[in-house]
Short mmCIF file of C-alpha atoms (C1' of nucleotides) in Angstrom, two decimals:
data_model
loop_
_atom_site.label_atom_id
_atom_site.label_comp_id
_atom_site.label_asym_id
_atom_site.label_seq_id
_atom_site.Cartn_x
_atom_site.Cartn_y
_atom_site.Cartn_z
CA MET O 1080 25.05 4.41 6.44
CA ILE O 1081 23.64 6.22 9.41
CA GLU O 1082 22.26 5.07 12.71
CA ILE O 1083 19.28 6.47 14.50
CA SER O 1084 17.94 5.70 17.91
CA LYS O 1085 15.26 3.01 18.01
CA ASN O 1086 12.72 5.07 19.89
CA PHE O 1087 9.76 4.55 17.59
CA ASP O 1088 7.96 1.65 15.99
CA LEU O 1089 9.35 1.46 12.46
CA LYS O 1090 7.37 -1.54 11.33
CA GLY O 1091 4.17 -0.18 12.78
CA THR O 1092 4.78 3.14 11.08
CA ILE O 1093 5.45 1.87 7.59
CA TYR O 1094 2.70 -0.74 7.78
CA SER O 1095 0.07 1.66 9.05
CA GLY O 1096 -1.64 2.42 5.76
CA GLN O 1097 0.28 5.62 5.02
CA CYS O 1098 3.05 4.00 3.01
CA PHE O 1099 2.59 1.65 0.06
CA ARG O 1100 6.10 1.11 -1.26
CA MET O 1101 7.78 -0.97 1.40
CA ASN O 1102 9.08 -4.50 1.64
CA GLN O 1103 10.29 -6.68 4.43
CA ASN O 1104 12.51 -9.73 4.35
CA ASP O 1105 15.66 -9.76 6.48
CA CYS O 1106 15.43 -5.97 6.56
CA PHE O 1107 12.98 -3.20 5.64
CA THR O 1108 13.22 -1.60 2.22
CA ILE O 1109 11.34 1.55 1.29
CA VAL O 1110 11.49 3.63 -1.86
CA VAL O 1111 11.30 7.27 -0.81
CA LYS O 1112 11.47 10.25 -3.15
CA ASP O 1113 14.86 10.01 -4.94
CA ARG O 1114 16.30 6.98 -3.16
CA VAL O 1115 15.97 3.53 -1.71
CA LEU O 1116 16.24 3.14 2.06
CA LYS O 1117 17.30 -0.17 3.51
CA ILE O 1118 16.81 -0.42 7.23
CA ILE O 1119 18.24 -3.01 9.56
CA GLU O 1120 16.87 -3.24 13.06
CA THR O 1121 19.29 -4.00 15.88
CA SER O 1122 18.54 -4.26 19.57
CA ASN O 1123 18.68 -0.53 20.18
CA LYS O 1124 19.21 1.17 16.79
CA TYR O 1125 18.00 1.40 13.25
CA LYS O 1126 20.87 1.19 10.78
CA ILE O 1127 19.91 2.90 7.56
CA TYR O 1128 21.62 2.25 4.23
CA SER O 1129 20.68 4.02 1.04
CA SER O 1130 21.20 4.10 -2.70
CA LYS O 1131 21.98 7.78 -2.19
CA GLU O 1132 24.03 8.77 0.83
CA GLU O 1133 23.86 12.50 0.17
CA ASN O 1134 22.26 14.34 3.12
CA LEU O 1135 21.06 10.98 4.37
CA ARG O 1136 20.69 11.93 8.00
CA GLU O 1137 18.73 15.05 7.21
CA PHE O 1138 16.65 13.09 4.70
CA VAL O 1139 15.82 10.39 7.23
CA GLU O 1140 15.06 12.84 10.03
CA ASN O 1141 12.65 14.61 7.76
CA TYR O 1142 10.98 11.49 6.38
CA PHE O 1143 10.36 9.93 9.78
CA ASP O 1144 9.44 13.28 11.31
CA LEU O 1145 12.06 12.76 14.01
CA LYS O 1146 12.28 16.39 15.08
CA ARG O 1147 8.70 16.52 16.26
CA ASP O 1148 8.05 15.81 19.94
CA TYR O 1149 5.48 13.01 19.75
CA LYS O 1150 5.65 12.34 23.47
CA LYS O 1151 4.40 15.84 24.16
CA ILE O 1152 1.58 15.46 21.64
CA ASN O 1153 0.60 12.06 23.00
CA ASP O 1154 0.47 13.44 26.54
CA GLU O 1155 -1.78 16.23 25.32
CA LEU O 1156 -4.09 13.75 23.56
CA ILE O 1157 -4.33 11.60 26.68
CA LYS O 1158 -5.07 14.68 28.76
CA ARG O 1159 -7.93 15.53 26.42
CA ASP O 1160 -9.21 11.95 26.25
CA PRO O 1161 -7.78 9.47 28.78
CA SER O 1162 -9.04 6.54 26.72
CA MET O 1163 -6.37 7.44 24.17
CA LYS O 1164 -3.84 5.94 26.56
CA SER O 1165 -4.80 2.40 25.68
CA ILE O 1166 -4.50 2.88 21.93
CA ILE O 1167 -1.21 4.80 21.76
CA LEU O 1168 0.59 1.50 21.93
CA TYR O 1169 2.70 1.59 18.87
CA ASN O 1170 4.57 4.90 18.94
CA HIS O 1171 3.97 5.53 15.27
CA LYS O 1172 5.18 8.51 13.30
CA ILE O 1173 3.38 10.36 10.56
CA LEU O 1174 5.75 10.12 7.61
CA ARG O 1175 6.62 13.23 5.63
CA GLN O 1176 6.11 11.86 2.17
CA ASP O 1177 6.23 13.24 -1.34
CA LYS O 1178 3.27 15.50 -2.15
CA LEU O 1179 2.83 14.33 -5.72
CA GLU O 1180 3.02 10.69 -4.70
CA MET O 1181 0.39 11.17 -1.99
CA TYR O 1182 -1.82 13.11 -4.40
CA ILE O 1183 -1.97 10.21 -6.85
CA THR O 1184 -1.74 7.38 -4.32
CA TYR O 1185 -4.72 8.44 -2.25
CA ILE O 1186 -6.90 8.91 -5.30
CA ILE O 1187 -6.12 5.26 -6.02
CA SER O 1188 -6.90 4.38 -2.40
CA GLN O 1189 -10.60 5.17 -2.53
CA ASN O 1190 -12.86 2.17 -2.02
CA ASN O 1191 -9.79 -0.01 -2.35
CA ASN O 1192 -7.62 -2.15 -0.08
CA VAL O 1193 -3.99 -1.73 0.93
CA LYS O 1194 -2.74 -4.68 -1.08
CA ARG O 1195 -4.29 -3.47 -4.31
CA ILE O 1196 -3.25 0.13 -3.68
CA SER O 1197 0.34 -1.09 -3.32
CA TYR O 1198 0.04 -3.07 -6.52
CA SER O 1199 -1.24 -0.11 -8.53
CA VAL O 1200 1.25 2.41 -7.18
CA ASN O 1201 4.19 0.08 -7.67
CA LYS O 1202 3.03 -0.70 -11.20
CA LEU O 1203 2.76 3.02 -11.94
CA CYS O 1204 6.36 3.45 -10.78
CA GLU O 1205 7.52 0.48 -12.77
CA LEU O 1206 5.98 1.83 -15.97
CA PHE O 1207 6.82 5.52 -15.63
CA GLY O 1208 9.37 5.97 -12.85
CA GLU O 1209 13.14 6.13 -12.96
CA LYS O 1210 14.83 2.78 -12.60
CA ILE O 1211 17.39 2.40 -9.84
CA ILE O 1212 19.72 -0.48 -9.26
CA TYR O 1213 20.83 -0.89 -5.69
CA GLU O 1214 22.71 -3.90 -4.38
CA ASN O 1215 21.77 -5.90 -7.47
CA ASN O 1216 18.08 -5.29 -7.06
CA ILE O 1217 15.87 -3.17 -9.29
CA TYR O 1218 13.72 -0.39 -7.83
CA TYR O 1219 11.61 2.32 -9.41
CA LEU O 1220 11.17 5.84 -8.12
CA PHE O 1221 7.76 7.45 -8.15
CA PRO O 1222 7.35 9.07 -11.59
CA SER O 1223 8.33 12.69 -12.06
CA LYS O 1224 5.68 15.32 -12.66
CA GLU O 1225 6.76 15.58 -16.30
CA LYS O 1226 6.40 11.84 -16.85
CA LEU O 1227 2.98 11.77 -15.20
CA LEU O 1228 1.74 14.58 -17.41
CA GLU O 1229 2.53 12.48 -20.47
CA ILE O 1230 0.23 9.69 -19.29
CA LYS O 1231 -2.94 9.03 -21.25
CA ILE O 1232 -5.98 7.45 -19.70
CA GLU O 1233 -5.47 4.22 -21.66
CA ASP O 1234 -2.05 3.87 -20.04
CA LEU O 1235 -3.75 3.48 -16.69
CA LYS O 1236 -5.47 0.24 -17.70
CA GLU O 1237 -2.34 -1.73 -16.94
CA ILE O 1238 -2.14 -0.21 -13.47
CA LYS O 1239 -5.59 -1.61 -12.67
CA VAL O 1240 -6.98 1.45 -11.00
CA GLY O 1241 -10.41 0.81 -12.49
CA PHE O 1242 -12.88 3.67 -12.35
CA ARG O 1243 -10.28 5.89 -10.66
CA ASP O 1244 -8.46 6.39 -13.98
CA LYS O 1245 -10.49 9.48 -14.88
CA TYR O 1246 -9.94 10.90 -11.40
CA ILE O 1247 -6.18 10.61 -11.83
CA MET O 1248 -6.47 12.41 -15.16
CA ASN O 1249 -8.45 15.20 -13.48
CA ALA O 1250 -5.76 15.53 -10.83
CA LEU O 1251 -3.07 15.75 -13.49
CA ASP O 1252 -5.12 18.36 -15.35
CA ALA O 1253 -4.99 20.57 -12.25
CA ILE O 1254 -1.20 20.43 -12.46
CA ARG O 1255 -1.34 21.08 -16.20
CA GLU O 1256 -3.27 24.27 -15.46
CA ASN O 1257 -0.90 25.35 -12.71
CA ASN O 1258 2.43 23.60 -12.69
CA ASP O 1259 2.94 24.59 -9.04
CA PHE O 1260 -0.52 23.51 -7.94
CA LEU O 1261 0.74 21.21 -5.18
CA GLU O 1262 3.51 23.57 -4.03
CA ASP O 1263 1.13 26.53 -3.88
CA LEU O 1264 -1.18 24.68 -1.49
CA GLU O 1265 1.52 24.79 1.18
CA SER O 1266 0.92 28.45 1.98
CA LEU O 1267 -2.80 27.98 2.64
CA SER O 1268 -4.64 27.04 5.81
CA THR O 1269 -5.64 23.40 6.14
CA ILE O 1270 -9.26 24.31 5.47
CA ASP O 1271 -8.42 26.24 2.31
CA MET O 1272 -6.13 23.47 1.11
CA THR O 1273 -8.99 21.02 1.50
CA LYS O 1274 -11.30 23.30 -0.47
CA LYS O 1275 -8.80 23.48 -3.31
CA LEU O 1276 -8.31 19.73 -3.37
CA VAL O 1277 -11.96 18.74 -3.33
CA GLU O 1278 -12.60 20.96 -6.34
CA ILE O 1279 -10.98 18.16 -8.30
CA LYS O 1280 -13.49 15.56 -9.37
CA GLY O 1281 -12.30 12.37 -7.74
CA ILE O 1282 -10.95 13.92 -4.57
CA GLY O 1283 -13.36 14.07 -1.67
CA PRO O 1284 -12.80 15.00 1.98
CA LYS O 1285 -11.28 11.68 2.93
CA VAL O 1286 -8.69 11.60 0.15
CA ALA O 1287 -7.91 15.27 0.69
CA SER O 1288 -7.20 14.75 4.38
CA CYS O 1289 -4.86 11.86 3.62
CA ILE O 1290 -2.95 14.00 1.15
CA LEU O 1291 -2.70 16.75 3.76
CA MET O 1292 -1.68 14.45 6.61
CA PHE O 1293 0.87 12.37 4.75
CA GLY O 1294 2.06 14.81 2.07
CA TYR O 1295 1.96 18.08 4.00
CA ASN O 1296 2.24 16.85 7.59
CA ARG O 1297 -0.94 18.69 8.56
CA LEU O 1298 -1.90 16.88 11.73
CA ASP O 1299 -5.01 18.98 12.17
CA SER O 1300 -6.46 17.21 9.14
CA TYR O 1301 -8.06 13.86 9.83
CA PRO O 1302 -9.16 11.12 7.48
CA ILE O 1303 -12.12 9.15 8.79
CA ASP O 1304 -12.20 5.81 7.03
CA THR O 1305 -14.16 2.67 7.79
CA TRP O 1306 -11.71 1.60 10.51
CA ALA O 1307 -11.70 4.93 12.34
CA LYS O 1308 -15.49 4.95 12.01
CA LYS O 1309 -15.73 1.59 13.72
CA TYR O 1310 -13.52 2.75 16.56
CA LEU O 1311 -15.35 6.03 17.02
CA SER O 1312 -18.80 4.50 16.96
CA GLU O 1313 -17.77 2.14 19.78
CA ARG O 1314 -15.81 4.72 21.70
CA PHE O 1315 -18.66 7.22 21.72
CA ASN O 1316 -21.40 4.62 21.53
CA ILE O 1317 -23.23 6.06 18.54
CA LYS O 1318 -24.26 4.70 15.18
CA ASN O 1319 -24.04 7.75 12.97
CA ILE O 1320 -20.74 9.50 13.43
CA ASN O 1321 -21.33 12.17 10.79
CA LYS O 1322 -22.10 14.81 13.40
CA LEU O 1323 -19.33 13.63 15.69
CA GLN O 1324 -16.79 14.03 12.88
CA LYS O 1325 -17.19 17.76 12.97
CA GLU O 1326 -16.70 17.80 16.74
CA LEU O 1327 -13.45 15.85 16.74
CA TYR O 1328 -11.29 18.94 16.43
CA LYS O 1329 -12.85 20.32 19.58
CA ILE O 1330 -12.21 17.08 21.44
CA TYR O 1331 -8.64 16.36 20.35
CA GLY O 1332 -7.31 19.77 19.32
CA GLU O 1333 -4.72 20.60 16.70
CA TYR O 1334 -3.30 17.07 16.64
CA VAL O 1335 -6.62 15.39 15.98
CA GLY O 1336 -5.16 13.79 12.85
CA LEU O 1337 -2.63 11.87 14.90
CA ALA O 1338 -5.36 10.82 17.32
CA VAL O 1339 -7.44 9.44 14.47
CA GLN O 1340 -4.37 7.72 13.02
CA TYR O 1341 -3.93 5.89 16.34
CA MET O 1342 -7.59 4.85 16.16
CA PHE O 1343 -7.14 3.61 12.61
CA ASN O 1344 -4.11 1.51 13.56
CA TYR O 1345 -5.70 0.16 16.67
CA GLN O 1346 -8.94 -0.88 15.00
CA ARG O 1347 -7.22 -2.28 11.93
CA ASN O 1348 -4.67 -4.26 13.94
CA ILE O 1349 -7.41 -5.90 15.94
CA LYS O 1350 -8.82 -7.09 12.64
CA VAL O 1351 -5.47 -8.07 11.11
CA ASN O 1352 -4.40 -10.00 14.20
CA LYS O 1353 -7.63 -11.92 14.49
"C1'" DC Y 342 -23.42 -15.85 -4.63
"C1'" DC Y 343 -22.43 -12.40 -1.21
"C1'" DC Y 344 -19.62 -8.49 1.17
"C1'" DC Y 345 -15.69 -5.52 1.59
"C1'" DA Y 346 -11.66 -2.33 0.79
"C1'" DG Y 347 -7.81 4.38 4.07
"C1'" DG Y 348 -14.68 6.99 -1.10
"C1'" DT Y 349 -16.66 9.88 -4.46
"C1'" DC Y 350 -19.98 11.05 -7.90
"C1'" DG Y 351 -24.50 11.74 -9.77
"C1'" DT Y 352 -29.21 11.69 -8.85
"C1'" DC Y 353 -33.33 12.32 -6.48
"C1'" DA Y 354 -36.03 13.80 -2.85
"C1'" DT E 65 -28.41 18.72 3.13
"C1'" DG E 66 -29.02 13.67 3.17
"C1'" DA E 67 -29.67 9.09 1.44
"C1'" DC E 68 -28.42 5.68 -1.99
"C1'" DG E 69 -26.72 3.02 -5.97
"C1'" DA E 70 -22.83 2.73 -9.23
"C1'" DC E 71 -18.25 2.22 -9.92
"C1'" DA E 72 -13.37 -1.65 -11.26
"C1'" DT E 73 -11.05 -5.16 -9.20
"C1'" DG E 74 -9.63 -8.96 -6.37
"C1'" DG E 75 -9.88 -11.41 -1.88
"C1'" DG E 76 -12.45 -13.79 1.69
#
DNA sequence: CCCCAGGTCGTCA
DNA sequence: TGACGACATGGG
């Protein structure tokens, strides 16, 4: 068990559409990479238990991106656009998640909703991932690369990904061609990474930017979904934001991805809380 | 019955 | 380039 300071919004972070393998009852449970994290919130700390204690502090600091100075970034965003001040309410982090998991998960995410994305990803883990028993409960890790490469398109029926099944197969083919496909992306610029990803049929700019934000922690990449679109069209009082999209980097700078994530959360929470 | 969901593809101007 | 319907599936 480790304790970390409660200086960010845990619930807001894991329920902000970047994570699909969490649960909440008396505590938060998340399956991350090779372990299960169980998090208990106290008045001023998060107490974190895990099925694997090895390097737990380092693991947690990495996953929740605790080393990055978000305050500094937020101040910069507000300086560039004062209206950001009213939407940076939640003190969210951008999680550093598993590349392979993000690669598959965000292909599933297209034209889909969070509940069904969670269902499909969890089912994929249940069918092909390693089983873990922790405190008398059963969990499944995200499947290994080797396991995923064994999957046939018919196997995806049960996961209920619909028309996205062939896209997942295309993504796996890219790994079949180059076993280090996802690792090799790391050395490229964000723009070149995007180019590589959208070569795969089934990955467009939106999915690519999610993979880059949440799998590679590239905060200069920014997914514009329907929620962010709604926010932006009201914020800048325009109907067609296609042109504006290309200007966002100039407005918000190298952390534009975080800015858009705040917009996403803000707009979506308005809806959810209605 | 409709519309929508952290979109992308194929097609047609 | 840009617009537009199709695509699986389930919820509202």
